[in-house]
């Protein structure tokens, strides 16, 4: 069975002291040349930053939120945001070290996040938003039970905290998975 233990993973809540390490991890998974070592890169559609210390700290400090930090052999290798939003949980800020992508860690971490949300908050659905042009990423989530809703929200063009778009058709699509 593909489990956290079989991958040597430990999970814990992020602390303020983790902010810089988590920013570096998230940036490495999505932006710049380092992100091209993995398959989650957004380097061809967005330049600039993916997040910053203030954004990471906001998630750490938000009520009904946790930034799950994943370690292997004492090193941070992945993270994800979980937020309790009434009848569902929101999943975001998901990053796996590019050097470790493609080895099954992502699906183990996603399964742990879903388990946590279901057992801790008693929610029946997990929600997330994905950039709608990320067909490969959306397909990966669909293989894990998420469905496209067709519900779109605009990309925050002009707000460089979220990156510098390289195309004019970016928007976010809501994906949903029942957790029952």
Short mmCIF file of C-alpha atoms in Angstrom, two decimals:
data_model
loop_
_atom_site.label_atom_id
_atom_site.label_comp_id
_atom_site.label_asym_id
_atom_site.label_seq_id
_atom_site.Cartn_x
_atom_site.Cartn_y
_atom_site.Cartn_z
CA UNK A 1 0.00 0.00 0.00
CA UNK A 2 1.21 3.50 -0.86
CA UNK A 3 1.29 5.23 2.54
CA UNK A 4 3.13 8.03 4.30
CA UNK A 5 5.06 5.46 6.34
CA UNK A 6 6.16 3.59 3.21
CA UNK A 7 7.58 6.85 1.87
CA UNK A 8 9.25 7.76 5.19
CA UNK A 9 7.09 10.87 5.58
CA UNK A 10 6.14 12.76 8.70
CA UNK A 11 3.43 15.43 8.80
CA UNK A 12 3.24 18.44 11.09
CA UNK A 13 1.74 21.91 11.23
CA UNK A 14 3.97 24.66 9.89
CA UNK A 15 5.25 27.29 12.30
CA UNK A 16 6.32 30.87 11.68
CA UNK A 17 9.93 29.63 11.62
CA UNK A 18 9.12 27.49 8.54
CA UNK A 19 8.02 30.42 6.36
CA UNK A 20 11.27 30.94 4.41
CA UNK A 21 11.80 27.20 3.80
CA UNK A 22 8.20 26.82 2.61
CA UNK A 23 8.44 29.83 0.28
CA UNK A 24 11.60 28.33 -1.26
CA UNK A 25 9.87 24.94 -1.67
CA UNK A 26 6.76 26.44 -3.29
CA UNK A 27 8.80 28.65 -5.61
CA UNK A 28 11.00 25.70 -6.64
CA UNK A 29 7.94 23.60 -7.52
CA UNK A 30 6.27 26.23 -9.73
CA UNK A 31 8.58 29.01 -10.89
CA UNK A 32 11.88 29.41 -12.68
CA UNK A 33 14.27 26.86 -14.10
CA UNK A 34 14.37 24.77 -10.91
CA UNK A 35 10.68 24.00 -11.34
CA UNK A 36 11.35 22.37 -14.72
CA UNK A 37 12.93 19.41 -12.89
CA UNK A 38 9.39 18.40 -11.91
CA UNK A 39 6.14 18.27 -13.84
CA UNK A 40 4.16 20.88 -11.83
CA UNK A 41 6.01 23.86 -13.27
CA UNK A 42 4.07 26.97 -14.23
CA UNK A 43 7.21 28.63 -15.62
CA UNK A 44 5.79 28.86 -19.15
CA UNK A 45 2.55 30.55 -18.11
CA UNK A 46 3.66 32.63 -15.11
CA UNK A 47 6.87 34.35 -14.14
CA UNK A 48 7.68 36.18 -10.94
CA UNK A 49 6.75 34.84 -7.53
CA UNK A 50 4.20 32.18 -6.58
CA UNK A 51 4.06 33.27 -2.94
CA UNK A 52 6.03 35.20 -0.35
CA UNK A 53 6.69 34.97 3.40
CA UNK A 54 3.67 37.16 4.15
CA UNK A 55 1.39 34.86 2.15
CA UNK A 56 2.73 31.75 3.88
CA UNK A 57 2.46 33.35 7.33
CA UNK A 58 -1.12 34.40 6.58
CA UNK A 59 -2.04 30.75 5.94
CA UNK A 60 -0.19 29.59 9.08
CA UNK A 61 -1.97 32.15 11.26
CA UNK A 62 -5.46 32.01 9.71
CA UNK A 63 -8.23 30.59 11.90
CA UNK A 64 -9.61 27.23 10.73
CA UNK A 65 -6.50 26.77 8.60
CA UNK A 66 -3.33 24.77 8.75
CA UNK A 67 -0.30 24.57 6.52
CA UNK A 68 0.63 20.91 6.57
CA UNK A 69 4.40 20.50 6.33
CA UNK A 70 5.77 17.18 5.12
CA UNK A 71 9.26 16.01 6.06
CA UNK A 72 11.49 13.12 5.09
CA UNK A 73 14.65 12.52 7.11
CA UNK A 74 14.19 15.91 8.79
CA UNK A 75 14.03 17.88 5.54
CA UNK A 76 10.88 19.65 4.31
CA UNK A 77 9.89 17.98 1.03
CA UNK A 78 6.27 19.09 0.56
CA UNK A 79 3.43 21.18 1.94
CA UNK A 80 -0.25 21.89 1.49
CA UNK A 81 -2.85 24.23 2.89
CA UNK A 82 -6.04 22.94 4.46
CA UNK A 83 -8.80 25.34 5.44
CA UNK A 84 -12.14 24.51 7.06
CA UNK A 85 -14.90 26.35 5.19
CA UNK A 86 -18.15 25.21 6.74
CA UNK A 87 -19.40 22.09 4.95
CA UNK A 88 -16.18 21.60 2.98
CA UNK A 89 -12.43 21.97 3.23
CA UNK A 90 -10.22 23.93 0.85
CA UNK A 91 -6.95 22.42 -0.38
CA UNK A 92 -4.25 24.74 -1.71
CA UNK A 93 -0.62 25.84 -1.67
CA UNK A 94 0.36 22.27 -2.60
CA UNK A 95 4.02 21.79 -3.43
CA UNK A 96 6.31 18.78 -3.69
CA UNK A 97 10.05 19.21 -4.19
CA UNK A 98 10.69 18.97 -7.95
CA UNK A 99 13.41 16.35 -7.39
CA UNK A 100 10.84 14.07 -5.73
CA UNK A 101 7.92 14.56 -8.13
CA UNK A 102 6.65 11.58 -10.07
CA UNK A 103 7.40 9.08 -7.29
CA UNK A 104 3.96 8.90 -5.68
CA UNK A 105 4.48 11.42 -2.86
CA UNK A 106 1.81 13.78 -4.14
CA UNK A 107 -0.98 11.23 -4.03
CA UNK A 108 0.07 10.09 -0.53
CA UNK A 109 0.06 13.69 0.72
CA UNK A 110 -3.29 14.44 -0.93
CA UNK A 111 -4.81 11.31 0.65
CA UNK A 112 -3.52 12.36 4.09
CA UNK A 113 -4.96 15.87 3.61
CA UNK A 114 -8.34 14.39 2.67
CA UNK A 115 -8.26 12.02 5.67
CA UNK A 116 -7.40 14.88 8.02
CA UNK A 117 -10.20 17.12 6.69
CA UNK A 118 -12.78 14.33 6.88
CA UNK A 119 -11.82 13.13 10.36
CA UNK A 120 -11.01 16.47 12.01
CA UNK A 121 -13.65 18.74 10.50
CA UNK A 122 -16.25 16.13 9.48
CA UNK A 123 -16.52 17.69 6.02
CA UNK A 124 -18.02 15.85 3.09
CA UNK A 125 -16.13 17.57 0.25
CA UNK A 126 -12.69 18.91 -0.61
CA UNK A 127 -12.53 21.97 -2.87
CA UNK A 128 -9.57 23.43 -4.73
CA UNK A 129 -8.91 25.85 -7.54
CA UNK A 130 -6.52 25.11 -10.39
CA UNK A 131 -5.44 27.33 -13.27
CA UNK A 132 -7.79 26.17 -16.02
CA UNK A 133 -5.08 25.80 -18.69
CA UNK A 134 -3.17 23.28 -16.53
CA UNK A 135 -4.66 20.25 -18.30
CA UNK A 136 -1.98 17.83 -17.02
CA UNK A 137 -2.50 18.91 -13.41
CA UNK A 138 -6.29 18.81 -13.68
CA UNK A 139 -6.07 15.30 -15.18
CA UNK A 140 -3.89 14.22 -12.23
CA UNK A 141 -6.56 15.45 -9.79
CA UNK A 142 -9.33 13.81 -11.84
CA UNK A 143 -7.53 10.47 -11.50
CA UNK A 144 -7.78 11.00 -7.74
CA UNK A 145 -11.54 11.55 -7.79
CA UNK A 146 -11.83 15.31 -8.29
CA UNK A 147 -14.29 16.61 -10.83
CA UNK A 148 -14.29 19.78 -12.84
CA UNK A 149 -17.21 22.05 -12.02
CA UNK A 150 -16.88 24.60 -14.82
CA UNK A 151 -17.07 27.31 -12.13
CA UNK A 152 -14.39 29.86 -12.95
CA UNK A 153 -12.93 32.79 -11.07
CA UNK A 154 -10.67 35.40 -12.64
CA UNK A 155 -6.90 35.31 -12.33
CA UNK A 156 -5.67 38.39 -10.40
CA UNK A 157 -3.99 40.11 -13.36
CA UNK A 158 -1.94 43.07 -12.22
CA UNK A 159 -1.27 41.68 -8.74
CA UNK A 160 2.32 40.48 -8.98
CA UNK A 161 2.06 38.70 -5.62
CA UNK A 162 0.55 35.87 -7.69
CA UNK A 163 3.01 36.06 -10.58
CA UNK A 164 3.39 37.78 -13.90
CA UNK A 165 1.11 36.10 -16.47
CA UNK A 166 2.64 35.18 -19.82
CA UNK A 167 -0.77 34.77 -21.47
CA UNK A 168 -4.14 36.48 -21.26
CA UNK A 169 -6.47 33.50 -20.78
CA UNK A 170 -5.69 32.47 -17.21
CA UNK A 171 -8.47 31.79 -14.71
CA UNK A 172 -9.12 29.40 -11.87
CA UNK A 173 -11.48 26.43 -12.07
CA UNK A 174 -13.07 24.92 -8.99
CA UNK A 175 -12.46 21.17 -8.59
CA UNK A 176 -14.49 19.20 -6.04
CA UNK A 177 -14.22 15.71 -4.52
CA UNK A 178 -16.72 14.02 -2.22
CA UNK A 179 -14.98 12.71 0.90
CA UNK A 180 -17.77 10.45 2.16
#
